[in-house]
mmCIF file of C-alpha atoms in Angstrom:
data_model
loop_
_atom_site.group_PDB
_atom_site.id
_atom_site.type_symbol
_atom_site.label_atom_id
_atom_site.label_comp_id
_atom_site.label_asym_id
_atom_site.label_seq_id
_atom_site.Cartn_x
_atom_site.Cartn_y
_atom_site.Cartn_z
ATOM 1 C CA GLU A 1 0.000 0.000 0.000
ATOM 2 C CA THR A 2 1.508 3.377 -0.950
ATOM 3 C CA GLY A 3 -1.385 5.573 0.204
ATOM 4 C CA VAL A 4 0.750 7.455 2.743
ATOM 5 C CA THR A 5 4.386 8.046 1.861
ATOM 6 C CA GLN A 6 7.011 9.387 4.241
ATOM 7 C CA THR A 7 10.504 10.623 3.435
ATOM 8 C CA PRO A 8 13.198 10.120 4.407
ATOM 9 C CA ARG A 9 12.894 6.621 5.904
ATOM 10 C CA HIS A 10 15.956 7.206 8.082
ATOM 11 C CA LEU A 11 17.543 10.411 9.348
ATOM 12 C CA VAL A 12 20.581 10.975 11.528
ATOM 13 C CA MET A 13 21.197 14.509 12.687
ATOM 14 C CA GLY A 14 23.143 16.467 15.235
ATOM 15 C CA MET A 15 21.457 18.519 17.908
ATOM 16 C CA THR A 16 22.211 21.782 16.121
ATOM 17 C CA ASN A 17 20.984 20.716 12.685
ATOM 18 C CA LYS A 18 17.764 21.707 10.978
ATOM 19 C CA LYS A 19 15.912 19.116 8.945
ATOM 20 C CA SER A 20 12.392 18.397 7.739
ATOM 21 C CA LEU A 21 10.271 15.274 7.522
ATOM 22 C CA LYS A 22 7.794 14.972 4.684
ATOM 23 C CA CYS A 23 4.507 13.122 4.416
ATOM 24 C CA GLU A 24 2.293 12.811 1.367
ATOM 25 C CA GLN A 25 -1.051 11.019 1.081
ATOM 26 C CA HIS A 26 -2.821 9.933 -2.110
ATOM 27 C CA LEU A 27 -6.054 8.813 -0.470
ATOM 28 C CA GLY A 28 -8.074 11.991 -0.891
ATOM 29 C CA HIS A 29 -8.176 12.479 2.872
ATOM 30 C CA ASN A 30 -8.593 15.803 4.603
ATOM 31 C CA ALA A 31 -6.985 15.128 7.978
ATOM 32 C CA MET A 32 -3.317 14.398 8.643
ATOM 33 C CA TYR A 33 -1.471 13.514 11.830
ATOM 34 C CA TRP A 34 2.039 13.312 13.257
ATOM 35 C CA TYR A 35 2.755 10.632 15.877
ATOM 36 C CA LYS A 36 5.924 9.797 17.811
ATOM 37 C CA GLN A 37 6.674 6.120 18.486
ATOM 38 C CA SER A 38 9.374 5.411 21.075
ATOM 39 C CA ALA A 39 10.497 2.018 22.324
ATOM 40 C CA LYS A 40 8.306 0.604 25.094
ATOM 41 C CA LYS A 41 5.970 3.607 25.011
ATOM 42 C CA PRO A 42 2.545 4.082 23.450
ATOM 43 C CA LEU A 43 2.094 5.925 20.198
ATOM 44 C CA GLU A 44 1.975 9.621 21.091
ATOM 45 C CA LEU A 45 -0.118 12.034 19.073
ATOM 46 C CA MET A 46 1.779 15.242 18.279
ATOM 47 C CA PHE A 47 -0.271 17.285 15.807
ATOM 48 C CA VAL A 48 -3.540 17.079 13.889
ATOM 49 C CA TYR A 49 -4.495 19.024 10.781
ATOM 50 C CA ASN A 50 -7.967 19.068 9.260
ATOM 51 C CA PHE A 51 -8.464 20.803 5.917
ATOM 52 C CA LYS A 52 -4.997 22.397 6.347
ATOM 53 C CA GLU A 53 -5.895 23.900 9.716
ATOM 54 C CA GLN A 54 -4.170 22.715 12.880
ATOM 55 C CA THR A 55 -6.769 21.315 15.241
ATOM 56 C CA GLU A 56 -4.493 19.729 17.833
ATOM 57 C CA ASN A 57 -1.098 20.449 19.327
ATOM 58 C CA ASN A 58 -0.501 17.890 22.040
ATOM 59 C CA SER A 59 1.864 20.065 24.113
ATOM 60 C CA VAL A 60 4.714 19.434 21.702
ATOM 61 C CA PRO A 61 7.983 21.382 22.272
ATOM 62 C CA SER A 62 8.526 24.262 19.872
ATOM 63 C CA ARG A 63 11.624 22.566 18.410
ATOM 64 C CA PHE A 64 9.051 20.582 16.400
ATOM 65 C CA SER A 65 7.240 22.804 13.899
ATOM 66 C CA PRO A 66 4.540 21.326 11.632
ATOM 67 C CA GLU A 67 3.433 22.696 8.304
ATOM 68 C CA CYS A 68 0.447 21.661 6.196
ATOM 69 C CA PRO A 69 0.383 23.533 2.869
ATOM 70 C CA ASN A 70 -2.532 21.460 1.540
ATOM 71 C CA SER A 71 -4.584 18.427 2.511
ATOM 72 C CA SER A 72 -2.158 16.055 0.768
ATOM 73 C CA HIS A 73 1.124 17.202 2.277
ATOM 74 C CA LEU A 74 2.394 17.481 5.819
ATOM 75 C CA PHE A 75 5.842 18.466 7.026
ATOM 76 C CA LEU A 76 7.569 18.354 10.386
ATOM 77 C CA HIS A 77 10.400 20.852 10.677
ATOM 78 C CA LEU A 78 13.040 19.941 13.230
ATOM 79 C CA HIS A 79 15.607 22.203 14.914
ATOM 80 C CA THR A 80 17.783 21.997 17.987
ATOM 81 C CA LEU A 81 16.551 18.516 18.863
ATOM 82 C CA GLN A 82 17.532 16.549 21.955
ATOM 83 C CA PRO A 83 18.723 12.918 22.208
ATOM 84 C CA GLU A 84 15.373 11.930 23.731
ATOM 85 C CA ASP A 85 13.723 12.988 20.451
ATOM 86 C CA SER A 86 15.203 9.912 18.765
ATOM 87 C CA ALA A 87 12.202 7.824 17.734
ATOM 88 C CA LEU A 88 10.078 6.645 14.821
ATOM 89 C CA TYR A 89 7.903 9.497 13.548
ATOM 90 C CA LEU A 90 4.722 8.308 11.903
ATOM 91 C CA CYS A 91 2.394 10.257 9.685
ATOM 92 C CA ALA A 92 -1.233 9.229 9.274
ATOM 93 C CA SER A 93 -4.282 10.452 7.387
ATOM 94 C CA SER A 94 -8.033 9.971 7.625
ATOM 95 C CA GLN A 95 -11.086 11.221 5.787
ATOM 96 C CA THR A 96 -11.667 13.891 8.447
ATOM 97 C CA ASP A 97 -10.348 14.394 11.971
ATOM 98 C CA ARG A 98 -13.409 12.693 13.475
ATOM 99 C CA ILE A 99 -12.138 10.233 16.001
ATOM 100 C CA ASP A 100 -14.031 7.280 14.497
ATOM 101 C CA GLN A 101 -12.427 7.666 11.070
ATOM 102 C CA PRO A 102 -9.860 4.919 10.354
ATOM 103 C CA GLN A 103 -6.354 6.288 10.242
ATOM 104 C CA HIS A 104 -3.925 5.152 7.552
ATOM 105 C CA PHE A 105 -0.261 5.270 8.523
ATOM 106 C CA GLY A 106 2.932 5.760 6.585
ATOM 107 C CA ASP A 107 6.057 3.650 7.143
ATOM 108 C CA GLY A 108 7.601 6.333 9.327
ATOM 109 C CA THR A 109 10.914 8.155 9.543
ATOM 110 C CA ARG A 110 13.443 6.619 11.938
ATOM 111 C CA LEU A 111 15.140 9.651 13.525
ATOM 112 C CA SER A 112 18.405 9.416 15.443
ATOM 113 C CA ILE A 113 19.817 12.442 17.262
ATOM 114 C CA LEU A 114 23.539 12.366 17.919
ATOM 115 C CA GLY B 1 -7.795 12.166 30.876
ATOM 116 C CA GLU B 2 -8.068 8.830 29.139
ATOM 117 C CA ASN B 3 -5.865 6.006 30.371
ATOM 118 C CA VAL B 4 -5.551 2.892 28.209
ATOM 119 C CA GLU B 5 -3.968 -0.189 29.745
ATOM 120 C CA GLN B 6 -3.077 -3.127 27.511
ATOM 121 C CA HIS B 7 -2.175 -6.662 28.609
ATOM 122 C CA PRO B 8 -0.168 -8.741 28.183
ATOM 123 C CA SER B 9 2.891 -6.915 26.874
ATOM 124 C CA THR B 10 4.150 -10.129 25.255
ATOM 125 C CA LEU B 11 2.285 -13.256 24.219
ATOM 126 C CA SER B 12 3.648 -16.456 22.742
ATOM 127 C CA VAL B 13 1.339 -19.123 21.309
ATOM 128 C CA GLN B 14 1.628 -22.241 19.195
ATOM 129 C CA GLU B 15 0.348 -22.105 15.647
ATOM 130 C CA GLY B 16 -3.331 -23.001 15.627
ATOM 131 C CA ASP B 17 -3.972 -21.812 19.170
ATOM 132 C CA SER B 18 -6.039 -18.751 20.060
ATOM 133 C CA ALA B 19 -4.637 -15.453 21.315
ATOM 134 C CA VAL B 20 -6.449 -12.884 23.438
ATOM 135 C CA ILE B 21 -5.295 -9.341 24.161
ATOM 136 C CA LYS B 22 -7.193 -7.129 26.580
ATOM 137 C CA CYS B 23 -7.411 -3.368 26.991
ATOM 138 C CA THR B 24 -9.066 -1.292 29.664
ATOM 139 C CA TYR B 25 -9.992 2.359 29.408
ATOM 140 C CA SER B 26 -11.062 5.003 31.874
ATOM 141 C CA ASP B 27 -13.264 7.490 30.011
ATOM 142 C CA SER B 28 -16.879 6.346 30.087
ATOM 143 C CA ALA B 29 -17.612 8.643 27.129
ATOM 144 C CA SER B 30 -15.360 6.554 24.879
ATOM 145 C CA ASN B 31 -17.331 5.122 21.977
ATOM 146 C CA TYR B 32 -14.852 3.902 19.365
ATOM 147 C CA PHE B 33 -12.157 1.262 19.826
ATOM 148 C CA PRO B 34 -9.765 0.341 17.017
ATOM 149 C CA TRP B 35 -7.052 -2.309 16.932
ATOM 150 C CA TYR B 36 -3.875 -1.860 14.901
ATOM 151 C CA LYS B 37 -1.301 -4.458 13.831
ATOM 152 C CA GLN B 38 2.312 -3.445 13.293
ATOM 153 C CA GLU B 39 4.684 -5.976 11.780
ATOM 154 C CA LEU B 40 8.391 -5.510 12.372
ATOM 155 C CA GLY B 41 9.677 -2.496 10.464
ATOM 156 C CA LYS B 42 6.283 -1.763 8.950
ATOM 157 C CA ARG B 43 3.467 0.694 9.444
ATOM 158 C CA PRO B 44 0.582 0.196 11.886
ATOM 159 C CA GLN B 45 -2.505 -1.077 10.039
ATOM 160 C CA LEU B 46 -6.087 -1.037 11.246
ATOM 161 C CA ILE B 47 -7.337 -4.625 11.483
ATOM 162 C CA ILE B 48 -10.681 -4.218 13.213
ATOM 163 C CA ASP B 49 -12.653 -1.658 15.178
ATOM 164 C CA ILE B 50 -15.802 -1.602 17.269
ATOM 165 C CA ARG B 51 -18.239 1.090 18.296
ATOM 166 C CA SER B 52 -19.980 1.284 21.624
ATOM 167 C CA ASN B 53 -23.395 0.366 20.261
ATOM 168 C CA VAL B 54 -22.334 -3.265 19.690
ATOM 169 C CA GLY B 55 -20.800 -5.847 21.973
ATOM 170 C CA GLU B 56 -18.915 -7.954 19.450
ATOM 171 C CA LYS B 57 -17.614 -7.786 15.913
ATOM 172 C CA LYS B 58 -15.982 -10.530 13.842
ATOM 173 C CA ASP B 59 -13.915 -10.552 10.698
ATOM 174 C CA GLN B 60 -12.795 -14.065 9.742
ATOM 175 C CA ARG B 61 -10.271 -15.176 12.404
ATOM 176 C CA ILE B 62 -10.341 -11.869 14.253
ATOM 177 C CA ALA B 63 -12.962 -10.691 16.705
ATOM 178 C CA VAL B 64 -13.281 -7.850 19.162
ATOM 179 C CA THR B 65 -15.540 -7.809 22.212
ATOM 180 C CA LEU B 66 -16.558 -4.776 24.222
ATOM 181 C CA ASN B 67 -17.796 -4.608 27.804
ATOM 182 C CA LYS B 68 -18.869 -1.017 28.393
ATOM 183 C CA THR B 69 -19.838 -1.602 31.999
ATOM 184 C CA ALA B 70 -16.414 -2.915 32.894
ATOM 185 C CA LYS B 71 -14.699 -0.548 30.425
ATOM 186 C CA HIS B 72 -12.662 -3.161 28.667
ATOM 187 C CA PHE B 73 -12.384 -4.551 25.170
ATOM 188 C CA SER B 74 -10.478 -7.513 23.855
ATOM 189 C CA LEU B 75 -8.975 -8.762 20.604
ATOM 190 C CA HIS B 76 -9.392 -12.455 19.869
ATOM 191 C CA ILE B 77 -7.394 -14.211 17.162
ATOM 192 C CA THR B 78 -8.340 -17.822 16.444
ATOM 193 C CA GLU B 79 -6.333 -20.459 14.569
ATOM 194 C CA THR B 80 -3.211 -18.315 14.790
ATOM 195 C CA GLN B 81 -0.663 -18.451 11.989
ATOM 196 C CA PRO B 82 3.012 -17.375 11.922
ATOM 197 C CA GLU B 83 2.050 -14.303 9.862
ATOM 198 C CA ASP B 84 -0.036 -13.115 12.812
ATOM 199 C CA SER B 85 3.239 -12.422 14.625
ATOM 200 C CA ALA B 86 3.378 -8.645 15.173
ATOM 201 C CA VAL B 87 2.779 -5.943 17.758
ATOM 202 C CA TYR B 88 -0.902 -5.217 18.327
ATOM 203 C CA PHE B 89 -2.114 -1.853 19.645
ATOM 204 C CA CYS B 90 -5.503 -0.971 21.039
ATOM 205 C CA ALA B 91 -6.785 2.597 21.270
ATOM 206 C CA ALA B 92 -9.610 4.524 22.864
ATOM 207 C CA PRO B 93 -10.743 8.126 22.483
ATOM 208 C CA LEU B 94 -9.927 11.014 24.753
ATOM 209 C CA TYR B 95 -12.459 13.775 24.301
ATOM 210 C CA GLY B 96 -11.476 17.365 24.796
ATOM 211 C CA GLY B 97 -11.701 20.578 22.845
ATOM 212 C CA SER B 98 -13.569 20.355 19.561
ATOM 213 C CA GLN B 99 -12.631 16.781 18.692
ATOM 214 C CA GLY B 100 -11.257 13.692 20.325
ATOM 215 C CA ASN B 101 -7.913 12.030 19.997
ATOM 216 C CA LEU B 102 -6.987 8.393 20.140
ATOM 217 C CA ILE B 103 -4.962 7.231 23.121
ATOM 218 C CA PHE B 104 -3.008 4.079 22.330
ATOM 219 C CA GLY B 105 -2.051 1.197 24.583
ATOM 220 C CA LYS B 106 1.606 0.237 24.913
ATOM 221 C CA GLY B 107 1.220 -2.710 22.570
ATOM 222 C CA THR B 108 1.353 -6.506 22.784
ATOM 223 C CA LYS B 109 4.074 -8.390 20.981
ATOM 224 C CA LEU B 110 2.506 -11.603 19.707
ATOM 225 C CA SER B 111 4.758 -14.451 18.622
ATOM 226 C CA VAL B 112 3.188 -17.441 16.873
ATOM 227 C CA LYS B 113 5.492 -20.459 16.867
ATOM 228 C CA PRO B 114 5.161 -22.891 13.973
#
């Protein structure tokens, strides 16, 4: 299934670098999500966008900055990250941001902070 | 806020046996309960979901049961096969603001031995 595509698949960066994660969905959905998946912890919701508007910021540090230029694309801009930010970052989309809409995930970006 | 507890954290069964994973939730307003399967190195995929107006739902070898009074729901996999080996996540809604967000359990690593 290539409905939700994330790039890059792997990223290694230093704490002072600036990088961006990209997510693109070809499912015609209007809601997009960023999740953080760390070892031995539950999936953590970071941001929700519905029709390009941010509807949820789950108390995420400002070193993570999302951008949603249209309903098909979602970015996560990273700067001055900390070692504890190393994790798998998953993008998802759904028809709308209603909670009972099935969410379709991408393969994720494995992020390592040196 | 919503608290989702998932048990067990690991489960090993022989091929052909049944597997049961249980989740409890705390918010009595929760009304939608999805289950996701994540194979090693792959994306989480929705395998089944249930809404609060039904007590059970089946899809071939997979079933989910819901006990609203006790606030728990369970995933049942019958006639397990090696390809069922994966991490399974349950989720329940947390309502706040204009929408709700899914709160995920910590996951159950299921191993099916041939």
